Each structure stands twice: as structure tokens, then as C-alpha cells.
mmCIF file of C-alpha atoms in Angstrom:
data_model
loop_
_atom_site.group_PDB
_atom_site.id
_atom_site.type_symbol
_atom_site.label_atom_id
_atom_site.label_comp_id
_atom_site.label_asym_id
_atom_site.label_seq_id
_atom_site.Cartn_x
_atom_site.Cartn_y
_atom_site.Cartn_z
ATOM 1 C CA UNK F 1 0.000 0.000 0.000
ATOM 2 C CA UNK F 2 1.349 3.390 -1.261
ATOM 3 C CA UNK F 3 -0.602 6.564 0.881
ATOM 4 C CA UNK F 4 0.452 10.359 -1.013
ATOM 5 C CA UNK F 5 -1.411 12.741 1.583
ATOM 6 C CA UNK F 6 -0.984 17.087 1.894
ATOM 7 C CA UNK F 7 -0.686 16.627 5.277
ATOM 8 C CA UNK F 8 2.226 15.208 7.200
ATOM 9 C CA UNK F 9 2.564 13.517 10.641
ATOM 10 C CA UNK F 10 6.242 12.636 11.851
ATOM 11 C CA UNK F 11 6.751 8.999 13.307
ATOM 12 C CA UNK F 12 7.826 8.448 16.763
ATOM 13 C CA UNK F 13 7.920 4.865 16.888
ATOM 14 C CA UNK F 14 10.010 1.812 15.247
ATOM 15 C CA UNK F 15 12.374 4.520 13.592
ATOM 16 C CA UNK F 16 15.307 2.679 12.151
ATOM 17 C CA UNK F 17 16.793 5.544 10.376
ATOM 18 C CA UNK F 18 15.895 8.866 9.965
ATOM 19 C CA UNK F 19 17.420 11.212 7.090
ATOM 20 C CA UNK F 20 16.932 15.413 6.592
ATOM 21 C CA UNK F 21 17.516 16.679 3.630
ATOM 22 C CA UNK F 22 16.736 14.132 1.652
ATOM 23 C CA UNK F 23 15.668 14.298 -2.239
ATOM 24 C CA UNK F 24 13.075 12.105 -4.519
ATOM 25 C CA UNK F 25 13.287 11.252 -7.142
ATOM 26 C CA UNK F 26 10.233 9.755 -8.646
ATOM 27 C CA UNK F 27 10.433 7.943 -12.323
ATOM 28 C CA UNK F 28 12.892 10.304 -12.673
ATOM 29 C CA UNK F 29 11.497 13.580 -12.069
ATOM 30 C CA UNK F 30 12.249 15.780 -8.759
ATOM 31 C CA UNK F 31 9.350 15.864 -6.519
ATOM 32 C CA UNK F 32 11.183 17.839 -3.929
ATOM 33 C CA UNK F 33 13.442 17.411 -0.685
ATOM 34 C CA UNK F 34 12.262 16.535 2.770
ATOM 35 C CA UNK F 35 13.717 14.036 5.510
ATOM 36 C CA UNK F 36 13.297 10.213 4.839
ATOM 37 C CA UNK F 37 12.048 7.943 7.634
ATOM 38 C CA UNK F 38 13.030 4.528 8.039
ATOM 39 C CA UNK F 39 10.794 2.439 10.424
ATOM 40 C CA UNK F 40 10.118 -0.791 11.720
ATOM 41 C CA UNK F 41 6.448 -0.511 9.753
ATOM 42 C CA UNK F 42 6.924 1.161 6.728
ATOM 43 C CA UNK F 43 8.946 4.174 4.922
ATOM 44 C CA UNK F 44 7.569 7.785 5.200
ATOM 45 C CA UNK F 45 9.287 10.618 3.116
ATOM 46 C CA UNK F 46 7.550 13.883 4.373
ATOM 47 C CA UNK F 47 8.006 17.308 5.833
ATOM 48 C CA UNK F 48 9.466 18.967 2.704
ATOM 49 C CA UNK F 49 8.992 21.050 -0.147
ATOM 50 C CA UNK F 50 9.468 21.248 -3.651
ATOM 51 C CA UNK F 51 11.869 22.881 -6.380
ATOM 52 C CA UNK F 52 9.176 25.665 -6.613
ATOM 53 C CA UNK F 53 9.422 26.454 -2.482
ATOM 54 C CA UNK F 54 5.518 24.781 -2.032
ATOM 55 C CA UNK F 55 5.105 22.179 0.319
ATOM 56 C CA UNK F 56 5.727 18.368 -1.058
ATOM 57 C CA UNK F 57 3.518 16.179 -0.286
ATOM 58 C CA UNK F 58 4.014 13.094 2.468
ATOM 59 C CA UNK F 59 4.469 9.512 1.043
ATOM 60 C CA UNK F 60 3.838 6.212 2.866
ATOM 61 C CA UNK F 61 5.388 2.789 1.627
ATOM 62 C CA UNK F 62 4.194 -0.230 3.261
ATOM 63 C CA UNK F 63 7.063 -2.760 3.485
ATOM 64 C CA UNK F 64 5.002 -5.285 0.841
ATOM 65 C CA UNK F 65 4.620 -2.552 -1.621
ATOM 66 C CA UNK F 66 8.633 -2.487 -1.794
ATOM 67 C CA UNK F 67 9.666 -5.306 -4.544
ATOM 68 C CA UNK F 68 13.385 -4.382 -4.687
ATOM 69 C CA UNK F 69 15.787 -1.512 -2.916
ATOM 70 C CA UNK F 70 19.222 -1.404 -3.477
ATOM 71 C CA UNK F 71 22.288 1.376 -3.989
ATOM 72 C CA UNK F 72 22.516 3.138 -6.875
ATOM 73 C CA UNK F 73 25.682 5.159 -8.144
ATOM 74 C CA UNK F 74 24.364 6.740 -11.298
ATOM 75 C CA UNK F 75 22.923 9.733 -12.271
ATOM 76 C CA UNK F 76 23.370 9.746 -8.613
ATOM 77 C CA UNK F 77 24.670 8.035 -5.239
ATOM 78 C CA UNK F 78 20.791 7.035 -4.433
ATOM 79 C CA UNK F 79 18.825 5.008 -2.366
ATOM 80 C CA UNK F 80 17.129 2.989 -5.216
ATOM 81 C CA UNK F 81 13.733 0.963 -5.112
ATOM 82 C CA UNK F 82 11.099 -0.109 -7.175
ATOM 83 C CA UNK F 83 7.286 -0.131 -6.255
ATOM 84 C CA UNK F 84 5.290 -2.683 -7.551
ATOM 85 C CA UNK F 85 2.585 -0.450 -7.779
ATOM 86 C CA UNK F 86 1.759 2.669 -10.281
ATOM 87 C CA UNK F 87 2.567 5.720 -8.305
ATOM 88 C CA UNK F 88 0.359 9.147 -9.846
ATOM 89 C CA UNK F 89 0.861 12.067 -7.991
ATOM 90 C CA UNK F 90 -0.798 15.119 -9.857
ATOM 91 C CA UNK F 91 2.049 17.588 -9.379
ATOM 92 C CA UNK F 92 4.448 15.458 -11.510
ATOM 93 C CA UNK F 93 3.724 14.760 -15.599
ATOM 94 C CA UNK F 94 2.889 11.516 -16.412
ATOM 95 C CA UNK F 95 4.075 9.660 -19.004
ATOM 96 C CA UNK F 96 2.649 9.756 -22.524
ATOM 97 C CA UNK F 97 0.984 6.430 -23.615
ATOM 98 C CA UNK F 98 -0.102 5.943 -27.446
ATOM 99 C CA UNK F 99 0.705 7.696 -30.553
ATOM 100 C CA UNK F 100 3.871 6.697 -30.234
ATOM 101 C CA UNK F 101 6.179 4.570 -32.397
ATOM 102 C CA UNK F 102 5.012 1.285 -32.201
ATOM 103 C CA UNK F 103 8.573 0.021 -32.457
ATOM 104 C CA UNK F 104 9.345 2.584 -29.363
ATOM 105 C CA UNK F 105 6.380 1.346 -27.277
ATOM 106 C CA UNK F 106 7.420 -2.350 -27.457
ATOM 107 C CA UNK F 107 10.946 -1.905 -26.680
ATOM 108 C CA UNK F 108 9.585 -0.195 -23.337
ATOM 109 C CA UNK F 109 7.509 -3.340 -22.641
ATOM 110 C CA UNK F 110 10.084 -5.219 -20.670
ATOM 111 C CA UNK F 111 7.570 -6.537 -18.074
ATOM 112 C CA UNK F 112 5.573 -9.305 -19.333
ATOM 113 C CA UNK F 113 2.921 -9.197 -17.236
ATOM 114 C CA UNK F 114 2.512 -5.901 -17.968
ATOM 115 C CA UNK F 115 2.929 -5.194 -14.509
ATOM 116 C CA UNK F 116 2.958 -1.523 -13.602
ATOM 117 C CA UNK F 117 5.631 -0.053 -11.802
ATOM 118 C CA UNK F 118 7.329 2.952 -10.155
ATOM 119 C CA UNK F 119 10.975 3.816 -9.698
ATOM 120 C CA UNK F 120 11.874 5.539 -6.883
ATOM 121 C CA UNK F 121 15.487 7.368 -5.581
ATOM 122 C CA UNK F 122 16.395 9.017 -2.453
ATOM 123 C CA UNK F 123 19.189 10.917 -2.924
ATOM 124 C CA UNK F 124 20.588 11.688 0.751
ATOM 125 C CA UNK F 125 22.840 15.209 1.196
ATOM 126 C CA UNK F 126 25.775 13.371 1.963
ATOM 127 C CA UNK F 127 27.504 10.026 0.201
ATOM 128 C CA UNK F 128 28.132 8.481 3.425
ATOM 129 C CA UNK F 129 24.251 8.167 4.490
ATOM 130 C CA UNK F 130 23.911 5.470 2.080
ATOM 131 C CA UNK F 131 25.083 2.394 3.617
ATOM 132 C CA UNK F 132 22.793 3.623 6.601
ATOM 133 C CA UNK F 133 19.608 3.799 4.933
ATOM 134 C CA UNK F 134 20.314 0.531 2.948
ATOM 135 C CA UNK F 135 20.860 -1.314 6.163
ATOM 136 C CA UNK F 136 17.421 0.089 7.606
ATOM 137 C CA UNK F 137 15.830 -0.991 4.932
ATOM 138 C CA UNK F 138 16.976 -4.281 4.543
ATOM 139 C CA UNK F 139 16.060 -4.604 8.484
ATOM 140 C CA UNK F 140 13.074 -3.026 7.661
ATOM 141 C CA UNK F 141 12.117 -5.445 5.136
ATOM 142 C CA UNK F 142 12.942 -8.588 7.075
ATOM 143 C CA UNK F 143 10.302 -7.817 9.548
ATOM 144 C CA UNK F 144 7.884 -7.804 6.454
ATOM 145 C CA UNK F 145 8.752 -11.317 4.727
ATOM 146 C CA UNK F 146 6.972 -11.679 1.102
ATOM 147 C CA UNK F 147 4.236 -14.407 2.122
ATOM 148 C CA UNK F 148 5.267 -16.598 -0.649
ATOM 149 C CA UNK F 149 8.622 -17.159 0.335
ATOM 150 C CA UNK F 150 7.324 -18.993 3.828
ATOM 151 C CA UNK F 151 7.548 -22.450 4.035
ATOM 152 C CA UNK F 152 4.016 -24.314 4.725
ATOM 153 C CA UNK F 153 4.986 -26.239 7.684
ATOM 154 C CA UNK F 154 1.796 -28.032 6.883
ATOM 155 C CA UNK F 155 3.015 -29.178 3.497
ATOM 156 C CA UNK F 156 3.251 -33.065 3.721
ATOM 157 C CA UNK F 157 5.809 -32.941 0.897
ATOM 158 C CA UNK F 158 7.777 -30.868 3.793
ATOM 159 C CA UNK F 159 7.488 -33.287 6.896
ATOM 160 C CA UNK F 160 8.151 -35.732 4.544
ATOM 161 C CA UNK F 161 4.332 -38.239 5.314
ATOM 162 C CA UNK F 162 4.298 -38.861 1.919
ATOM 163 C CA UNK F 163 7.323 -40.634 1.787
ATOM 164 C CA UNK F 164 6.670 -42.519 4.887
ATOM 165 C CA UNK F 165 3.373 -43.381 3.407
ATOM 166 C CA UNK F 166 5.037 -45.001 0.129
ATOM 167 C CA UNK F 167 7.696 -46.490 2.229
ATOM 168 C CA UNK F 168 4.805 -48.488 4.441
ATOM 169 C CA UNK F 169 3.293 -49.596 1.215
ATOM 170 C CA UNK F 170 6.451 -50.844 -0.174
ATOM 171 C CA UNK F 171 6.915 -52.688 2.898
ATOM 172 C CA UNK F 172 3.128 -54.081 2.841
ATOM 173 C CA UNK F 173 4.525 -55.674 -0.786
ATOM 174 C CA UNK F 174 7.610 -57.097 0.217
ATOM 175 C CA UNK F 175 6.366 -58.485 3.267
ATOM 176 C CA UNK F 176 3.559 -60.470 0.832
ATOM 177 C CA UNK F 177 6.032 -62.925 -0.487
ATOM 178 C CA UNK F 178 5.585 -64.496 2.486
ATOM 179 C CA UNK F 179 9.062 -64.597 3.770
ATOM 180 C CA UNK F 180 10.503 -62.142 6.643
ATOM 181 C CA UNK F 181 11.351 -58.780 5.367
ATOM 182 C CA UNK F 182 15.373 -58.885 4.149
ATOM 183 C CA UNK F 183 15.820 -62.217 4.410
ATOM 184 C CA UNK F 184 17.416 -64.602 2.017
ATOM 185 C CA UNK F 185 14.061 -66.598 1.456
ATOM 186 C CA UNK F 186 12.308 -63.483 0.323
ATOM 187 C CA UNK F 187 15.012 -62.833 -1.953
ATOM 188 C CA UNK F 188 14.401 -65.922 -3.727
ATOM 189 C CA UNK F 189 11.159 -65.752 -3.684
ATOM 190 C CA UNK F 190 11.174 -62.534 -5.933
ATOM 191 C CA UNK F 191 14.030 -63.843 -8.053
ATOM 192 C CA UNK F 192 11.843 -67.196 -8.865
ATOM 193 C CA UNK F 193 8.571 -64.652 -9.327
ATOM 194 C CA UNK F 194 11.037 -62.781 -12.139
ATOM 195 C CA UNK F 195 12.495 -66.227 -13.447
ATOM 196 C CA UNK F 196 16.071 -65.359 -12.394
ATOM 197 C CA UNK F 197 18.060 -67.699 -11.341
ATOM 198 C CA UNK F 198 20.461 -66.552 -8.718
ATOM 199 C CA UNK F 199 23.946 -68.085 -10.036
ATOM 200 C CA UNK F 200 25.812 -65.972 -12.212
ATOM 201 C CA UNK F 201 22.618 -64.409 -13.614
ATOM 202 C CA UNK F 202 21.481 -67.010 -15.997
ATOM 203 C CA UNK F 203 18.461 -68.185 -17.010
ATOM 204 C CA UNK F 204 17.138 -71.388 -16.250
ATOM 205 C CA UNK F 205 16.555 -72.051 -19.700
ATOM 206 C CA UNK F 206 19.994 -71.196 -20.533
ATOM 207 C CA UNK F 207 21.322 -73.784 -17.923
ATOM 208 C CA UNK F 208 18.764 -77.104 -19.515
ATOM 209 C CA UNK F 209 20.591 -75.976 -22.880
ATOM 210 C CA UNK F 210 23.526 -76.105 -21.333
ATOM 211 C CA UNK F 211 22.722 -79.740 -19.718
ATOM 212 C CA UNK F 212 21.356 -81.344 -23.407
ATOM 213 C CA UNK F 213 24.993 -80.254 -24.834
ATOM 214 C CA UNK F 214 27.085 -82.631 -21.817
ATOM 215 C CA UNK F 215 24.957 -85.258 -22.433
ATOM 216 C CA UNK F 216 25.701 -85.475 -25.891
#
């Protein structure tokens, strides 16, 4: 969940990381400079203004909305991330769609799913700030695991019941032979249900061939 509000209210709890003076960037266009909170619950950029000296407005990521963050070095040493969500705020221009060149349009179509998207960069005053905010958010995020990455402890592929289940029933067939399970008998038994005979892995049919020839 992305919130864009007018109005602005500074956290006070869960603050991992908290950032004046901090720039954003949004699909590449300046939206202004305020100070970027990092918290335990989400990621507020607020209390600002824009290029033009108004007032910026406040934005509020929830952790889940956040698909990637990472450092980025150019244009600019930035805090990077991507939103997996279509961010519109009305004071930036959004991009053009159709009446383009159709050639153009498709080499822009790099997700398949057609996914929207929005790019976001925090540029921090200083260089040194960076490694800071990255480390807040990656703490940030691992208190807000993506759902499909947890393992269903419930799974009986996990626990591993299905396996015990086919191991019973492969037992159940062995032990039909009528001979104790592993013992030489049963052996037998199954090589004598498959025709084999045990001595150098010939067949029995081999072996009466064989006999016919000595007695000649």
C-alpha cells in the first residue's frame, strides 16, 4: 500500500533511520526534498517542499509494496527501489501512452505481465548516508517477509508423510512374499517370481541348454 497525503505527521515509533535533507526522485522527475524515515512498519518521506518552495507532499510505503531496494551510483549516489505499484501524484507529468512509435512502445515493454511499476530514488545530502539507509531498509524489510517465500509447515511434501506413506506400502509388498522382510528366502522368492536364477545371472533355460549339450 502506497498513501500520497498534503498533510504530514512525523513517526515516533520503530524509527530505524531517519534522514533530513533528503531528495526524490520519482520515475525520474524531482518531486522535492524533505527528511526520509526509516521504520520498523513502513517508509515515510515527508516534511518537505518542492523545487518551486511549495510544500511536497508526504508519502507512505508499506514494506510489501517495496519489490526491490538497493544502492545506486548513477545519475546519482541514491537510495534505489522499485514499487510494484503505479505511483500518480498530480504535481508530476505523467508519461505519454499511445501515438507513439510502435517500435518505441514495445521496446519499453520489458515486463511481461505488464505489470505496472514505479521507480523511486532518495538521494541523501551526503555520500556516506547510504550504507545507513540501505541497512534500515533491509532490516526493515525482514520484519515484512513476502508471504510466498514462507515455508508451509503443513506441506506433507515438507514433513516428509508422503514418503513414509510409500515407504509403508512398499513394505506391505515385500512383506507379501511371504518370507521375513530382508531375508534370504524373500530374496528368492522374488528372483523365482522374475524367473532369475540366482547363479551368475542365468536363465534357467539357458542352464537345460547347457545340460542337453554334456549329455551329448
Amino acid at each position: 500500500m502506497v498513501v500520497v497525503s498534503s498533510t504530514f505527521s512525523q513517526p515516533v515509533e520503530g524509527i530505524l533511520l531517519q534522514t533530513p535533507s533528503t531528495k526524490l526522485f520519482v520515475n525520474d522527475q524531482e518531486l522535492g526534498t524533505a527528511t526520509l524515515y526509516i521504520t520498523e512498519s513502513n517508509v515515510v518521506w515527508g516534511g518537505g517542499v518542492r523545487p518551486s518552495g511549495v510544500a511536497a507532499p508526504a508519502i507512505s510505503l508499506l514494506y510489501p509494496s517495496i519489490s526491490l531496494h538497493a544502492v545506486q551510483r548513477d545519475p546519482s549516489p541514491a537510495l534505489y527501489m522499485v514499487l510494484n505499484y503505479e505511483l500518480r501524484i498530480p504535481e508530476l507529468a505523467q508519461p505519454a501512452t499511445g501515438g507513439g512509435d510502435t517500435n518505441e512502445d514495445d521496446d519499453d515493454e520489458f515486463d511481461a505481465d505488464d505489470q505496472p511499476i514505479t521507480q523511486l530514488r532518495f538521494v541523501p545530502q551526503s555520500e556516506g548516508d547510504l550504507q545507513a539507509m540501505y541497512s534500515a531498509m533491509s532490516q526493515g524489510q525482514a520484519l515484512h517477509p513476502d508471504p510466498t517465500d514462507e515455508v508451509d509447515e503443513d506441506d506433507p511434501y515438507m514433513d516428509g508423510e508422503e514418503f513414509d506413506e510409500c515407504e509403508e506400502q512398499f513394505e506391505d509388498a515385500m512383506d507379501s512374499s511371504g518370507a521375513p522382510a530382508g531375508s534370504e528366502e524373500e530374496a528368492a522368492a522374488r528372483l523365482r517370481h522374475l524367473h532369475l536364477d540366482r547363479t551368475n545371472g542365468t536363465h534357467p533355460a539357458d542352464e537345460e541348454e547347457d545340460a542337453d549339450i554334456s549329455d551329448q
